[in-house]
CSV table of C-alpha atoms in Angstrom, one decimal:
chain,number,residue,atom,x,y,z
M,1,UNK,CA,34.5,-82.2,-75.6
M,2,UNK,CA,33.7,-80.9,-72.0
M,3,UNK,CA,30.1,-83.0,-72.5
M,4,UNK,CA,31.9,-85.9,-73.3
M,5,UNK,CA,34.2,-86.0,-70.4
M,6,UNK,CA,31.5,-85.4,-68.0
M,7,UNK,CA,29.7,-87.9,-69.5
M,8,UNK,CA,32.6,-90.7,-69.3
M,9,UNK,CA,33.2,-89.3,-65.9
M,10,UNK,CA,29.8,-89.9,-64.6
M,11,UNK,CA,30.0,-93.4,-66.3
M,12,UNK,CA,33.0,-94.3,-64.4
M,13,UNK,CA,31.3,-93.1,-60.7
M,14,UNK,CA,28.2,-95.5,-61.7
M,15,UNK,CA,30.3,-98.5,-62.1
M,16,UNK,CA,32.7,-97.7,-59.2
M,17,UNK,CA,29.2,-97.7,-57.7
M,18,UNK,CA,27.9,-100.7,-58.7
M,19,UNK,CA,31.0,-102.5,-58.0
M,20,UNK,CA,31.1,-101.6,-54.0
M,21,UNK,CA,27.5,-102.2,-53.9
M,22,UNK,CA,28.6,-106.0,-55.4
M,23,UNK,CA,31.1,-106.5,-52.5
M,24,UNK,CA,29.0,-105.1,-49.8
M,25,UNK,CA,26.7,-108.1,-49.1
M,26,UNK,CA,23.6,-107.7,-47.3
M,27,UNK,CA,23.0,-110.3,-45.3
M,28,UNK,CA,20.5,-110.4,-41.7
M,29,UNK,CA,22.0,-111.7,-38.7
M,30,UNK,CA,25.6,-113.3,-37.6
M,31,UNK,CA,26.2,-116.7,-36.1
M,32,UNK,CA,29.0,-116.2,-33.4
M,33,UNK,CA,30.3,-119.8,-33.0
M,34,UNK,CA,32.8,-120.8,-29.8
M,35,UNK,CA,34.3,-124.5,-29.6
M,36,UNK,CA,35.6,-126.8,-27.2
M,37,UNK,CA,39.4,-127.5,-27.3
M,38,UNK,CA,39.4,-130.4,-25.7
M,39,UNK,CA,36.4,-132.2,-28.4
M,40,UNK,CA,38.3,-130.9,-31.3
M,41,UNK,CA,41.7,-132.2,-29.6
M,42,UNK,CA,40.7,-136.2,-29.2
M,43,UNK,CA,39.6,-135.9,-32.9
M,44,UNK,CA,42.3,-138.0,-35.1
M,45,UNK,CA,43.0,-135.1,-37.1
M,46,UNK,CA,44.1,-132.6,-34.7
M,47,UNK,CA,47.3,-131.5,-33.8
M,48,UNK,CA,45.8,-128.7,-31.0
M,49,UNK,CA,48.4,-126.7,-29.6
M,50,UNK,CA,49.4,-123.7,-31.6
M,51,UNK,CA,53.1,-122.4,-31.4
M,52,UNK,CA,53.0,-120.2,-28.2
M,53,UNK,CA,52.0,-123.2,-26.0
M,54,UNK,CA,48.6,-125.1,-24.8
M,55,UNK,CA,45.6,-122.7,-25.0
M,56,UNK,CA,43.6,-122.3,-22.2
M,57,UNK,CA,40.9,-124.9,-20.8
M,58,UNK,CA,38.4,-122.8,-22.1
M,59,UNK,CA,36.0,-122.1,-24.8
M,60,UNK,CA,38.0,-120.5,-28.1
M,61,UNK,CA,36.0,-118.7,-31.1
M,62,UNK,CA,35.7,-120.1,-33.8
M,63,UNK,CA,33.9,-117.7,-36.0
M,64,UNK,CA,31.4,-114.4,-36.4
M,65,UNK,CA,29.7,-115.8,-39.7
M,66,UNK,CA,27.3,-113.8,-41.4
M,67,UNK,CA,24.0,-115.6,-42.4
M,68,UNK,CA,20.4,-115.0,-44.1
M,69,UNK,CA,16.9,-115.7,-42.5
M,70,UNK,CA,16.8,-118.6,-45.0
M,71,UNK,CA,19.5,-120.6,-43.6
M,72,UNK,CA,21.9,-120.0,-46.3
M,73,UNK,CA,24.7,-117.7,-46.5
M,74,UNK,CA,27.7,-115.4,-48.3
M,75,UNK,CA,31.5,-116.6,-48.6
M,76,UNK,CA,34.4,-115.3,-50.2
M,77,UNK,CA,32.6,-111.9,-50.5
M,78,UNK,CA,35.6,-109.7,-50.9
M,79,UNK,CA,39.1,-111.2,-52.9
M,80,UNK,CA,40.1,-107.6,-53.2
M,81,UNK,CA,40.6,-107.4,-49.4
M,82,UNK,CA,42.9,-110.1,-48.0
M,83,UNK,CA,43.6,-110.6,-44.8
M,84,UNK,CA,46.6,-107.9,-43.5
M,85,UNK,CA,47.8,-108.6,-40.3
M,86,UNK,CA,49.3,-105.5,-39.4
M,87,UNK,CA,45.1,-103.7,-39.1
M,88,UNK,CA,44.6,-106.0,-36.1
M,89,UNK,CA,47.8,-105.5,-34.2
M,90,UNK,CA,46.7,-103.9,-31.2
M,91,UNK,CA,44.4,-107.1,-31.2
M,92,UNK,CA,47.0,-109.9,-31.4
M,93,UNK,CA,47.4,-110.6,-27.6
M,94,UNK,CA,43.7,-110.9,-27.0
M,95,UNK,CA,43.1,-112.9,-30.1
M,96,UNK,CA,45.7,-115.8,-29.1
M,97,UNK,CA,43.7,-116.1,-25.7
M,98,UNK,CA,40.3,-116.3,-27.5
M,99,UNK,CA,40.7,-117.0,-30.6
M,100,UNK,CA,43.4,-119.7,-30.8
M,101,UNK,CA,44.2,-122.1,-33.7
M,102,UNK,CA,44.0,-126.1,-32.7
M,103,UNK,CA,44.4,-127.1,-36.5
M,104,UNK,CA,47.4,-128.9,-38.6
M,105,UNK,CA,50.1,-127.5,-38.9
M,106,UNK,CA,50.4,-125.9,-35.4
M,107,UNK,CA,50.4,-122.4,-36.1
M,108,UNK,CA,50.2,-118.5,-34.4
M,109,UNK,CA,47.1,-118.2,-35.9
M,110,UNK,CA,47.4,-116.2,-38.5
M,111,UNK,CA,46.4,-118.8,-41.2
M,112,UNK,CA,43.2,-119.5,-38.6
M,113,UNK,CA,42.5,-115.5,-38.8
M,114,UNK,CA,43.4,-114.7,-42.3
M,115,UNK,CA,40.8,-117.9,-43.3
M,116,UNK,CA,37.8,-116.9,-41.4
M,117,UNK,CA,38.1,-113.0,-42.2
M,118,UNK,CA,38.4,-113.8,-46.2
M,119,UNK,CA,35.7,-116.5,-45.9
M,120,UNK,CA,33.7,-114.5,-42.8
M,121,UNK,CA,34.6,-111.2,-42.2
M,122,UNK,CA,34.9,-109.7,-46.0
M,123,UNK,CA,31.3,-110.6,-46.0
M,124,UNK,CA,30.3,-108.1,-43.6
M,125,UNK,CA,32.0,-105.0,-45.1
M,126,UNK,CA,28.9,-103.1,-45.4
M,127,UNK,CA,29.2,-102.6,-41.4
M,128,UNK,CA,32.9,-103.8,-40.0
M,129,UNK,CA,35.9,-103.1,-41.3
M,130,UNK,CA,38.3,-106.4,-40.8
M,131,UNK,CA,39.8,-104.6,-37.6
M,132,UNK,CA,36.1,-103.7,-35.9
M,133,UNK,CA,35.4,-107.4,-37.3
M,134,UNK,CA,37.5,-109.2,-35.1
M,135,UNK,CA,37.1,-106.7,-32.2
M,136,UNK,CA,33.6,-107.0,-32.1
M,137,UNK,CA,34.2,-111.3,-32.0
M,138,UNK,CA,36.5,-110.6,-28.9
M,139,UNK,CA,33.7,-108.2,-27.5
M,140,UNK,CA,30.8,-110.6,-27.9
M,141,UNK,CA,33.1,-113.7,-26.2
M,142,UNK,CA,33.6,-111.3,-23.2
M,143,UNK,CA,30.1,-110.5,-22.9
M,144,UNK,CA,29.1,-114.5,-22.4
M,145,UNK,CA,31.4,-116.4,-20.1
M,146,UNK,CA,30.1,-119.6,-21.6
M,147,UNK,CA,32.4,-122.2,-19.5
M,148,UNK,CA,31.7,-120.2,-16.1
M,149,UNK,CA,27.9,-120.3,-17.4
M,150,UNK,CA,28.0,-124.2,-17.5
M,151,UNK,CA,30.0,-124.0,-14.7
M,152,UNK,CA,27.7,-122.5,-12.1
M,153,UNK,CA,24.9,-125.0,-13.1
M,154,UNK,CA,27.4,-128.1,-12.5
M,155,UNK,CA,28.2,-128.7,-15.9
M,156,UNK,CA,31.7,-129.6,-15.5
M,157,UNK,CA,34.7,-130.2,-18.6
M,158,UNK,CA,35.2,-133.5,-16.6
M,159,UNK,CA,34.5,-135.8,-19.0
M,160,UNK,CA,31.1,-137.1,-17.7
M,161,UNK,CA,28.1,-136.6,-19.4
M,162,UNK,CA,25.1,-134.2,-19.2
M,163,UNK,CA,22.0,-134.5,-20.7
M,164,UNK,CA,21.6,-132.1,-24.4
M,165,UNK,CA,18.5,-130.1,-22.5
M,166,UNK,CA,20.7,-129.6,-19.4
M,167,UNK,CA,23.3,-127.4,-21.1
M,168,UNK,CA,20.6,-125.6,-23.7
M,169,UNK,CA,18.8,-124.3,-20.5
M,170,UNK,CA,22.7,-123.3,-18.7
M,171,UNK,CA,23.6,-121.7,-21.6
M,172,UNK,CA,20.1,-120.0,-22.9
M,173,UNK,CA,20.3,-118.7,-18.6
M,174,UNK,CA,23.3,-117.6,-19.0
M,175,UNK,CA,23.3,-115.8,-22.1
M,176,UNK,CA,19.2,-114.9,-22.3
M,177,UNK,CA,19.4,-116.5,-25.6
M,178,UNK,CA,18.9,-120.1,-26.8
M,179,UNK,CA,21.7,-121.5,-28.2
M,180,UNK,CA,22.4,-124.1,-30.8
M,181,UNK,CA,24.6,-126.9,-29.9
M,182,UNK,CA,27.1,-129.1,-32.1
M,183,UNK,CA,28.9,-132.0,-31.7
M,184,UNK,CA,31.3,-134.2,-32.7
M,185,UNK,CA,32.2,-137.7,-31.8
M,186,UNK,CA,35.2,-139.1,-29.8
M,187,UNK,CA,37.1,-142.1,-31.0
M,188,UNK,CA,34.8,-144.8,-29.5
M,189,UNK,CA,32.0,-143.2,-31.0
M,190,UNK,CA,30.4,-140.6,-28.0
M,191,UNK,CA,28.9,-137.8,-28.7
M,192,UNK,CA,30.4,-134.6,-27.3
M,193,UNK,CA,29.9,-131.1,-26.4
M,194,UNK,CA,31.9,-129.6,-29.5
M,195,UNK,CA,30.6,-125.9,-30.3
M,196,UNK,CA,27.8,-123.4,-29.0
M,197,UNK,CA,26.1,-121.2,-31.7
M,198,UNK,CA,24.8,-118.0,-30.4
M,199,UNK,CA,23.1,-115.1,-32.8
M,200,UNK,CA,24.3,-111.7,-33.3
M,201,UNK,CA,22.6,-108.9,-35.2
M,202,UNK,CA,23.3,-107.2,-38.1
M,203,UNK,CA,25.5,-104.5,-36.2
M,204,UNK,CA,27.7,-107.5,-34.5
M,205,UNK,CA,26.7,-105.6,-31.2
M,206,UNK,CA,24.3,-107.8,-29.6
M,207,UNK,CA,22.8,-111.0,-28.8
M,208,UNK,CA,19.4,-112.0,-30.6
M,209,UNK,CA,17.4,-114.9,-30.5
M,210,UNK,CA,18.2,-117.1,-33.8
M,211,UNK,CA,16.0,-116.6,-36.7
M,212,UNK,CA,17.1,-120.0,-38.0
M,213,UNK,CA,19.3,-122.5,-36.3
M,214,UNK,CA,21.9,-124.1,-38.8
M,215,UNK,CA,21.9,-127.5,-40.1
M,216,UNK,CA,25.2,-128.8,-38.0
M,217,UNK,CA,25.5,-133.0,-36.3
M,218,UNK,CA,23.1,-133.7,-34.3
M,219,UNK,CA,23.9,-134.3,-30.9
M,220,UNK,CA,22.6,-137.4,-28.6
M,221,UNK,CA,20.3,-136.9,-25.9
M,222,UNK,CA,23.4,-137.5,-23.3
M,223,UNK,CA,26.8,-135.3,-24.2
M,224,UNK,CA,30.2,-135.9,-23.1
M,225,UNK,CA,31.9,-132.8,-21.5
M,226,UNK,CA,35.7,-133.7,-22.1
M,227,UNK,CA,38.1,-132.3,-20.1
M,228,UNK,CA,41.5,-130.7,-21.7
């Protein structure tokens, strides 16, 4: 009888095992991914200000996305472990400065969060926890002032435009890192600064150069730097 337990016992740890070892994706480097407010803003299907007010003229995360070498990556990694907005708490504050939702319906960006952690986050369990995950996004914006970065070479949210090279070399100077840039398009069709990819490593802790660079729109060889 005492076999038998021991034996369904050590049946149940292997499984238990095998299950954590399912959730726990590996995966080998993260995109961190910060957008302009003011090129998702003069989309037609924004309503940009979330319900505390008018973000800041400044660059917002979007994401800290776990990827492969490959060019693919995880999603939805973890439905056991759902958002819960009472782990990032002491985080709130920081997060509606940095982190701040422009979609429909105007929110206070818990939908924005909750989304990116269950898509994003639970994909990274095997080194952040969902609180260290979104503290580690709000360490990695402060460690790369991207606007000031543009800035100081006279790449100004003005709505002229700069040439694609201009800002990779700002940007890759700024951060020691070459970056991949995204756009979108305005309503008459002009091609604009939208969102700057950098790469993290595995640990979320610091800035690599990209192993791959994703697959995003194409930019033209002049950009529009909207202002907001």
């Amino acid at each position: 009888m005492n076999y038998r337990f021991c034996y369904v016992f050590i049946k149940l740890l292997i499984i238990q095992s095998m299950s954590v070892l399912c959730v726990s994706e590996s995966f080998d480097f993260f995109y961190f991914v910060q957008q302009w407010p003011g090129s998702y803003c003069d989309t037609k299907h924004s309503c940009c200000y979330p319900t505390s007010g008018k973000p800041a003229a400044d660059f917002g995360i979007h994401g800290l996305w776990p990827n492969y070498n490959d060019g693919t990556y995880p999603s939805y990694c973890d439905s056991n472990n759902p958002f819960n907005e009472s782990e990032i708490s002491d985080l709130t504050n920081s997060m509606k400065k940095s982190w701040p939702s422009l979609a429909c319906p105007s929110s206070d960006g818990l939908s924005f969060w909750s989304h990116e952690w269950e898509k994003h986050g639970t994909c990274s369990e095997s080194v952040l926890n969902e609180h260290d995950y979104f503290q580690a996004s709000l360490n990695l914006k402060n460690q790369v002032d991207l606007l000031q970065t543009l800035k100081t070479a006279g790449i100004e949210p003005n709505g002229e435009s700069y040439s694609l090279e201009s800002i990779k070399d700002a940007v890759e100077k700024g951060s020691g890192y070459t970056p991949w840039i995204e756009c979108n398009t305005d309503r008459s069709g002009n091609s604009q600064l939208y969102q700057i990819y950098l790469c993290v490593d595995a640990s979320a802790s610091n800035f690599i150069e990209c192993p791959v660079f994703p697959k995003g729109k194409k930019c033209g060889s002049q950009i529009e730097f909207p202002s907001f």
